[in-house]
């Protein structure tokens, strides 16, 4: 009895998760991504890239000898099916980590579910800044930036390259992302250049097949700048129709999510338009394009898919890099063959990892700090689609709202001098 009491006391004194875990046969991961619908234009590339990267990782021995196994859930199936499949992947499929999601609305639904299920969840692609500004999470982390640095980079790039514009109009999808991203962009623009006149705000339905009404209004208004934070098939359709009707000859388009559309748009995107990459994501990344690991993956991806990479591929690479870094850190810090969940969670504090772009760091509120790349479209004949010139890469920490602050409230404390204070790394081509 005395030995039993002593053993019990020892166990109670040890921190939770202090005991070594047996190595599993595999580390099971569930990933939500759009496999159907208009968003599949970057949901499928992310899946294809994940398959390639996981195979490469497993060929090199996995994580401390444990292979990674990824299963996929189609976000295009709708919110109810997505929620059910997410729960099933954890409770019946044995997923220890989830990567979810692309859609901001889906992230807002699945983040609290992950917390309830007590499963580690990496928000690998969704942009809404509201997740960590409106709630605290123990199991949910974002392995990329949110909408605030993405929009601030676009505003500042516009002001640094074309400071004399006087009028602006917006055409955004009518749902949470379209409204929230415009709110951030407009708030920043009014702080940095308050004399700009907003001449039109248009919010066509998500998935709209025709933009003739909006384009006709824009042709009548003749704004100097047209902003659209739309993405996927919606952005492709809008740009193609605007280009066909000559709208892009008279207005500069600011397209913070257009990097993923470059190849599909081909010659429809004329030179001189401002393009963002939702991070420093670009298949000709000026800092990484000569690195052997970068070149090797780009060739491997193109050989297997027939396409160039887009930003969702970079985001997928960051989620996988974060997974490997967290488990490796937990193993090393605890001197174990395989870490407990508690040890992995502890390793997420200040975790630094690197996918295909610059390194990313997880800060204390679980938000990833990610650099932002902006450029101007050029049709130079090197590819049958526009590439980017006059590239700027912004430090993500400078453009992300401080921990505990609401993005728009923080932006309202900034003044025009903030634009001059931000000094991105610049590249001529």
Coordinates of C-alpha atoms in Angstrom, one line a residue:
X1 CA 0.0 0.0 0.0
X2 CA 2.9 2.4 0.8
X3 CA 4.4 1.7 -2.6
X4 CA 1.1 2.4 -4.3
X5 CA 0.7 5.7 -2.4
X6 CA 4.2 6.7 -3.3
X7 CA 3.8 5.9 -6.9
X8 CA 0.5 7.8 -7.0
X9 CA 2.1 10.8 -5.4
X10 CA 4.9 10.8 -7.9
X11 CA 2.5 10.6 -10.8
X12 CA 0.6 13.6 -9.5
X13 CA 3.8 15.6 -9.1
X14 CA 4.8 15.1 -12.7
X15 CA 3.5 17.5 -15.4
X16 CA 0.8 16.3 -17.7
X17 CA 2.3 14.7 -20.8
X18 CA 5.6 14.0 -19.1
X19 CA 5.5 10.4 -20.0
X20 CA 6.9 9.2 -23.3
X21 CA 4.4 8.1 -25.9
X22 CA 4.8 5.1 -28.1
X23 CA 5.4 5.9 -31.7
X24 CA 2.2 5.5 -33.7
X25 CA 2.1 3.7 -37.0
X26 CA 1.4 7.1 -38.6
X27 CA 0.5 10.7 -37.7
X28 CA -3.0 11.1 -39.1
X29 CA -3.9 14.6 -40.3
X30 CA -7.3 15.7 -41.7
X31 CA -7.3 18.6 -44.2
X32 CA -10.3 20.6 -45.4
X33 CA -9.9 22.2 -48.8
X34 CA -12.2 23.0 -51.8
X35 CA -12.2 20.0 -54.1
X36 CA -15.4 21.1 -55.9
X37 CA -17.0 24.5 -56.8
X38 CA -15.4 27.8 -57.8
X39 CA -12.8 27.8 -55.0
X40 CA -11.4 24.5 -56.2
X41 CA -9.1 26.5 -58.5
X42 CA -6.8 26.8 -55.5
X43 CA -8.3 24.1 -53.3
X44 CA -7.2 21.3 -55.6
X45 CA -3.6 22.7 -56.1
X46 CA -3.3 22.8 -52.3
X47 CA -4.3 19.1 -52.1
X48 CA -2.0 18.1 -54.9
X49 CA 0.9 20.0 -53.3
X50 CA 0.2 18.4 -49.9
X51 CA 0.3 14.9 -51.5
X52 CA 3.7 15.7 -53.0
X53 CA 5.2 17.3 -49.9
X54 CA 3.9 14.5 -47.6
X55 CA 5.4 11.9 -49.9
X56 CA 8.7 13.7 -49.9
X57 CA 8.6 14.0 -46.1
X58 CA 7.8 10.3 -45.7
X59 CA 10.5 9.3 -48.2
X60 CA 13.0 11.1 -45.9
X61 CA 11.8 9.2 -42.8
X62 CA 8.7 11.1 -41.8
X63 CA 8.8 12.8 -38.4
X64 CA 11.2 10.9 -36.2
X65 CA 10.5 7.8 -38.2
X66 CA 6.7 8.3 -38.2
X67 CA 5.1 8.7 -41.6
X68 CA 2.4 11.4 -42.0
X69 CA -0.9 10.4 -43.4
X70 CA -3.3 13.1 -44.8
X71 CA -7.0 12.6 -45.6
X72 CA -9.1 15.3 -47.3
X73 CA -12.5 16.8 -46.7
X74 CA -14.3 18.8 -49.4
X75 CA -15.2 22.3 -48.2
X76 CA -17.4 22.6 -51.3
X77 CA -19.9 20.1 -49.9
X78 CA -21.4 22.8 -47.6
X79 CA -21.2 23.8 -44.0
X80 CA -23.3 21.0 -42.5
X81 CA -21.4 18.2 -44.3
X82 CA -18.1 19.9 -43.6
X83 CA -18.8 20.0 -39.8
X84 CA -19.9 16.4 -39.8
X85 CA -16.8 15.2 -41.7
X86 CA -14.5 17.3 -39.5
X87 CA -16.0 15.6 -36.4
X88 CA -15.8 12.2 -38.0
X89 CA -12.1 12.6 -39.0
X90 CA -11.3 13.3 -35.3
X91 CA -13.6 11.0 -33.5
X92 CA -13.6 8.0 -35.9
X93 CA -10.7 8.6 -38.2
X94 CA -8.1 9.2 -35.4
X95 CA -6.8 12.5 -36.8
X96 CA -4.4 14.0 -34.2
X97 CA -4.2 17.3 -36.1
X98 CA -6.6 19.1 -38.5
X99 CA -5.8 21.6 -41.2
X100 CA -8.9 23.8 -41.6
X101 CA -9.9 25.8 -43.6
X102 CA -9.8 27.9 -46.8
X103 CA -13.1 29.7 -46.2
X104 CA -13.2 32.4 -43.5
X105 CA -16.8 31.3 -42.7
X106 CA -15.7 27.7 -42.3
X107 CA -12.8 28.7 -40.0
X108 CA -15.3 30.6 -37.8
X109 CA -17.4 27.4 -37.6
X110 CA -14.6 24.9 -37.2
X111 CA -12.3 26.8 -34.8
X112 CA -14.7 26.4 -31.8
X113 CA -15.5 22.8 -32.9
X114 CA -11.8 22.0 -32.8
X115 CA -11.7 23.5 -29.3
X116 CA -14.6 21.4 -28.2
X117 CA -13.0 18.2 -29.6
X118 CA -9.7 19.2 -28.1
X119 CA -7.9 18.6 -31.4
X120 CA -5.0 20.7 -32.7
X121 CA -6.2 22.7 -35.7
X122 CA -4.0 24.7 -38.1
X123 CA -6.0 27.4 -39.9
X124 CA -3.9 27.0 -43.0
X125 CA -5.5 29.4 -45.5
X126 CA -8.6 31.4 -44.2
X127 CA -8.1 35.2 -44.0
X128 CA -10.6 36.6 -41.4
X129 CA -8.8 38.5 -38.7
X130 CA -11.8 38.1 -36.4
X131 CA -10.8 34.6 -35.2
X132 CA -8.3 35.6 -32.6
X133 CA -9.6 39.1 -32.1
X134 CA -13.0 37.9 -30.9
X135 CA -12.0 34.7 -29.0
X136 CA -9.1 32.9 -27.3
X137 CA -8.2 29.3 -28.3
X138 CA -5.9 26.7 -26.8
X139 CA -6.0 24.2 -29.8
X140 CA -6.4 26.5 -32.8
X141 CA -3.4 28.2 -34.5
X142 CA -3.0 30.1 -37.8
X143 CA 0.0 29.1 -39.9
X144 CA -0.2 32.2 -42.1
X145 CA -1.3 35.8 -41.9
X146 CA -4.8 37.2 -41.7
X147 CA -6.6 39.9 -43.7
X148 CA -5.0 42.9 -41.9
X149 CA -1.4 42.6 -43.2
X150 CA -2.8 41.4 -46.6
X151 CA -4.9 44.6 -47.0
X152 CA -2.4 47.0 -45.5
X153 CA 0.3 45.7 -47.9
X154 CA -2.1 46.4 -50.8
X155 CA -2.9 49.9 -49.6
X156 CA 0.7 50.8 -48.9
X157 CA 2.0 49.4 -52.2
X158 CA -0.7 51.5 -54.0
X159 CA 0.3 54.6 -52.2
X160 CA 4.0 54.1 -52.7
X161 CA 3.7 53.4 -56.4
X162 CA 0.7 55.5 -57.5
X163 CA 0.3 58.2 -54.8
X164 CA -1.6 60.7 -56.9
X165 CA -4.9 58.9 -57.5
X166 CA -8.0 60.7 -56.4
X167 CA -10.9 58.3 -56.7
X168 CA -11.5 54.6 -55.9
X169 CA -14.3 52.1 -56.3
X170 CA -14.6 48.6 -54.9
X171 CA -16.2 45.4 -56.4
X172 CA -16.2 42.6 -53.8
X173 CA -18.0 39.4 -53.2
X174 CA -21.1 39.8 -51.0
X175 CA -20.1 37.7 -48.0
X176 CA -18.0 38.0 -44.9
X177 CA -14.6 38.1 -46.6
X178 CA -15.7 40.7 -49.2
X179 CA -17.1 43.0 -46.5
X180 CA -14.4 42.5 -43.9
X181 CA -11.5 43.0 -46.3
X182 CA -13.1 46.1 -47.7
X183 CA -13.6 47.4 -44.1
X184 CA -9.9 47.0 -43.4
X185 CA -8.7 48.5 -46.7
X186 CA -11.1 51.5 -46.5
X187 CA -10.1 52.2 -42.9
X188 CA -6.4 52.2 -43.8
X189 CA -7.0 54.3 -46.9
X190 CA -8.9 56.9 -45.0
X191 CA -6.1 57.1 -42.4
X192 CA -3.3 57.3 -45.0
X193 CA -5.0 59.4 -47.7
X194 CA -8.2 60.9 -46.4
X195 CA -8.8 63.1 -49.5
X196 CA -9.5 60.0 -51.6
X197 CA -13.1 59.9 -52.8
X198 CA -14.9 56.5 -52.7
X199 CA -17.1 56.8 -55.8
X200 CA -18.7 53.3 -55.8
X201 CA -19.2 50.2 -53.6
X202 CA -20.4 47.1 -55.4
X203 CA -21.0 43.7 -53.8
X204 CA -22.3 41.2 -56.4
X205 CA -23.4 37.8 -55.2
X206 CA -20.8 35.2 -54.5
X207 CA -20.4 33.1 -57.6
X208 CA -22.0 35.7 -59.9
X209 CA -21.5 34.7 -63.6
X210 CA -22.0 38.2 -65.0
X211 CA -20.6 41.6 -64.0
X212 CA -21.9 43.7 -66.8
X213 CA -24.0 45.9 -64.4
X214 CA -21.0 46.7 -62.2
X215 CA -18.7 47.2 -65.2
X216 CA -21.1 49.6 -66.8
X217 CA -21.4 51.6 -63.6
X218 CA -17.6 51.7 -63.3
X219 CA -17.2 52.9 -66.9
X220 CA -19.6 55.8 -66.1
X221 CA -17.8 56.6 -62.8
X222 CA -14.3 56.3 -64.3
X223 CA -12.5 55.8 -60.9
X224 CA -8.7 56.0 -60.9
X225 CA -8.5 52.8 -59.0
X226 CA -10.7 49.7 -58.8
X227 CA -10.2 47.4 -55.8
X228 CA -11.4 43.8 -55.8
X229 CA -10.4 41.3 -53.0
X230 CA -12.5 38.6 -54.8
X231 CA -10.8 35.3 -55.5
X232 CA -11.0 32.1 -57.5
X233 CA -13.5 31.8 -60.3
X234 CA -15.3 35.1 -59.3
X235 CA -12.1 37.1 -59.7
X236 CA -11.3 35.4 -63.0
X237 CA -14.7 36.2 -64.4
X238 CA -14.7 39.8 -63.3
X239 CA -11.2 40.5 -64.7
X240 CA -12.0 38.8 -68.0
X241 CA -15.2 40.8 -68.5
X242 CA -13.6 44.0 -67.4
X243 CA -10.7 43.5 -69.7
X244 CA -12.9 42.7 -72.7
X245 CA -14.8 45.9 -72.2
X246 CA -11.7 48.0 -71.9
X247 CA -12.3 49.0 -68.2
X248 CA -8.7 48.2 -67.3
X249 CA -7.4 50.7 -69.9
X250 CA -8.6 53.6 -67.8
X251 CA -8.5 52.4 -64.2
X252 CA -5.7 50.7 -62.2
X253 CA -7.0 47.5 -60.7
X254 CA -5.8 46.5 -57.2
X255 CA -6.2 42.7 -56.8
X256 CA -4.8 41.5 -53.5
X257 CA -5.6 37.9 -54.2
X258 CA -4.8 37.7 -57.9
X259 CA -1.6 35.8 -57.7
X260 CA -3.6 32.6 -57.8
X261 CA -5.3 33.7 -61.0
X262 CA -2.3 34.8 -63.1
X263 CA -2.0 31.5 -65.1
X264 CA -5.7 31.1 -65.7
X265 CA -6.2 34.7 -66.8
X266 CA -3.4 34.5 -69.4
X267 CA -3.4 37.7 -71.6
X268 CA -6.7 39.0 -70.0
X269 CA -4.7 40.7 -67.2
X270 CA -3.0 43.7 -68.9
X271 CA 0.3 45.2 -67.6
X272 CA 0.2 47.8 -64.8
X273 CA -2.3 46.2 -62.5
X274 CA -1.4 45.7 -58.8
X275 CA -1.4 42.0 -57.6
X276 CA -1.1 40.6 -54.2
X277 CA -0.1 37.1 -53.1
X278 CA -1.7 36.6 -49.7
X279 CA 1.8 36.3 -48.1
X280 CA 5.1 36.1 -49.9
X281 CA 3.8 33.5 -52.3
X282 CA 5.1 33.5 -55.9
X283 CA 6.5 30.8 -58.1
X284 CA 9.3 33.3 -59.1
X285 CA 9.9 34.4 -55.5
X286 CA 12.8 36.9 -55.8
X287 CA 14.5 35.7 -52.6
X288 CA 13.9 32.0 -53.0
X289 CA 13.8 31.2 -56.7
X290 CA 17.5 30.2 -56.8
X291 CA 17.3 27.9 -53.7
X292 CA 17.8 24.3 -54.6
X293 CA 14.8 23.0 -52.4
X294 CA 12.6 25.7 -53.9
X295 CA 13.5 25.0 -57.5
X296 CA 13.2 21.2 -56.9
X297 CA 9.7 21.5 -55.6
X298 CA 8.6 23.9 -58.3
X299 CA 9.8 21.5 -60.9
X300 CA 8.3 18.5 -59.2
X301 CA 4.9 20.3 -58.8
X302 CA 4.8 21.4 -62.4
X303 CA 5.8 18.0 -63.7
X304 CA 3.1 16.2 -61.7
X305 CA 0.3 18.7 -62.2
X306 CA 1.1 20.6 -65.4
X307 CA 0.6 23.9 -63.7
X308 CA 2.6 26.5 -61.7
X309 CA 2.1 26.9 -58.0
X310 CA -0.3 29.4 -56.5
X311 CA -0.5 30.9 -53.0
X312 CA -2.6 28.0 -51.6
X313 CA 0.3 25.7 -52.3
X314 CA 2.6 28.0 -50.2
X315 CA 0.0 28.0 -47.4
X316 CA -0.2 24.2 -47.5
X317 CA 3.6 24.0 -47.3
X318 CA 3.5 26.2 -44.2
X319 CA 1.0 24.1 -42.5
X320 CA 3.0 20.9 -43.1
X321 CA 6.2 22.8 -42.1
X322 CA 4.5 23.9 -38.8
X323 CA 3.4 20.3 -38.1
X324 CA 6.9 18.9 -38.6
X325 CA 8.5 21.8 -36.6
X326 CA 6.1 21.5 -33.7
X327 CA 6.5 17.7 -33.3
X328 CA 10.3 17.9 -33.8
X329 CA 10.6 20.7 -31.2
X330 CA 8.4 18.7 -28.7
X331 CA 10.5 15.6 -29.2
X332 CA 13.7 17.5 -28.7
X333 CA 12.6 19.6 -25.7
X334 CA 11.1 16.6 -23.8
X335 CA 13.7 13.9 -24.8
X336 CA 11.0 11.5 -26.0
X337 CA 10.5 9.3 -29.0
X338 CA 7.0 10.7 -29.6
X339 CA 5.4 13.7 -27.9
X340 CA 2.0 13.9 -26.1
X341 CA -0.5 16.4 -27.3
X342 CA 0.3 18.6 -24.3
X343 CA 4.0 18.7 -25.4
X344 CA 3.1 19.6 -28.9
X345 CA 0.8 22.4 -27.7
X346 CA 3.6 23.7 -25.6
X347 CA 6.0 23.6 -28.6
X348 CA 3.6 25.9 -30.5
X349 CA 4.6 28.8 -28.3
X350 CA 6.8 31.0 -30.5
X351 CA 7.2 28.3 -33.1
X352 CA 9.2 29.3 -36.2
X353 CA 9.0 27.3 -39.4
X354 CA 9.5 27.8 -43.1
X355 CA 7.6 26.5 -46.1
X356 CA 8.2 27.8 -49.5
X357 CA 8.4 31.5 -48.6
X358 CA 10.1 33.4 -45.7
X359 CA 10.0 32.0 -42.2
X360 CA 6.7 32.3 -40.2
X361 CA 6.4 32.7 -36.5
X362 CA 3.5 31.8 -34.2
X363 CA 3.0 34.6 -31.7
X364 CA 1.4 34.4 -28.2
X365 CA -2.2 34.8 -29.5
X366 CA -1.7 31.8 -31.9
X367 CA -1.6 34.1 -35.0
X368 CA 1.1 33.5 -37.6
X369 CA 3.3 36.4 -38.7
X370 CA 3.9 36.1 -42.4
X371 CA 5.6 38.4 -44.9
X372 CA 3.5 40.0 -47.7
X373 CA 4.5 40.2 -51.4
X374 CA 3.0 42.7 -53.8
X375 CA 3.8 43.4 -57.4
X376 CA 2.7 45.0 -60.7
X377 CA 1.5 42.8 -63.6
X378 CA 3.8 42.6 -66.7
X379 CA 3.2 40.9 -70.0
X380 CA 6.8 40.3 -71.1
X381 CA 6.4 37.2 -73.1
X382 CA 8.4 34.9 -70.8
X383 CA 5.1 33.1 -70.0
X384 CA 1.7 33.0 -71.6
X385 CA 0.3 35.0 -68.7
X386 CA 1.3 38.0 -66.6
X387 CA 4.2 37.9 -64.3
X388 CA 5.1 40.4 -61.6
X389 CA 7.6 43.2 -61.6
X390 CA 8.4 46.0 -59.1
X391 CA 8.0 43.5 -56.3
X392 CA 7.9 44.6 -52.7
X393 CA 8.0 42.2 -49.8
X394 CA 6.7 43.6 -46.5
X395 CA 7.6 42.5 -43.0
X396 CA 4.4 40.9 -41.6
X397 CA 5.0 42.0 -38.0
X398 CA 4.8 45.7 -38.9
X399 CA 1.4 45.2 -40.6
X400 CA -0.3 42.9 -38.1
X401 CA -2.5 44.4 -35.3
X402 CA -0.8 44.0 -31.9
X403 CA -2.0 41.1 -29.7
X404 CA -5.3 41.9 -28.0
X405 CA -6.2 44.8 -30.4
X406 CA -9.0 44.9 -33.0
X407 CA -7.5 45.5 -36.4
X408 CA -9.7 48.4 -37.5
X409 CA -9.3 50.1 -34.1
X410 CA -5.5 49.8 -34.3
X411 CA -5.5 51.1 -37.9
X412 CA -7.4 54.1 -36.8
X413 CA -4.5 55.1 -34.6
X414 CA -2.1 55.2 -37.6
X415 CA -1.5 58.3 -39.7
X416 CA -0.1 59.1 -43.2
X417 CA 3.5 58.9 -41.8
X418 CA 3.0 55.2 -41.3
X419 CA 3.3 54.6 -45.1
X420 CA 6.7 56.3 -45.1
X421 CA 7.8 54.4 -42.0
X422 CA 7.2 51.0 -43.7
X423 CA 10.2 50.1 -45.8
X424 CA 9.7 46.9 -47.7
X425 CA 12.4 45.0 -49.5
X426 CA 12.1 46.0 -53.2
X427 CA 13.0 44.2 -56.4
X428 CA 12.9 45.7 -59.8
X429 CA 12.0 42.5 -61.6

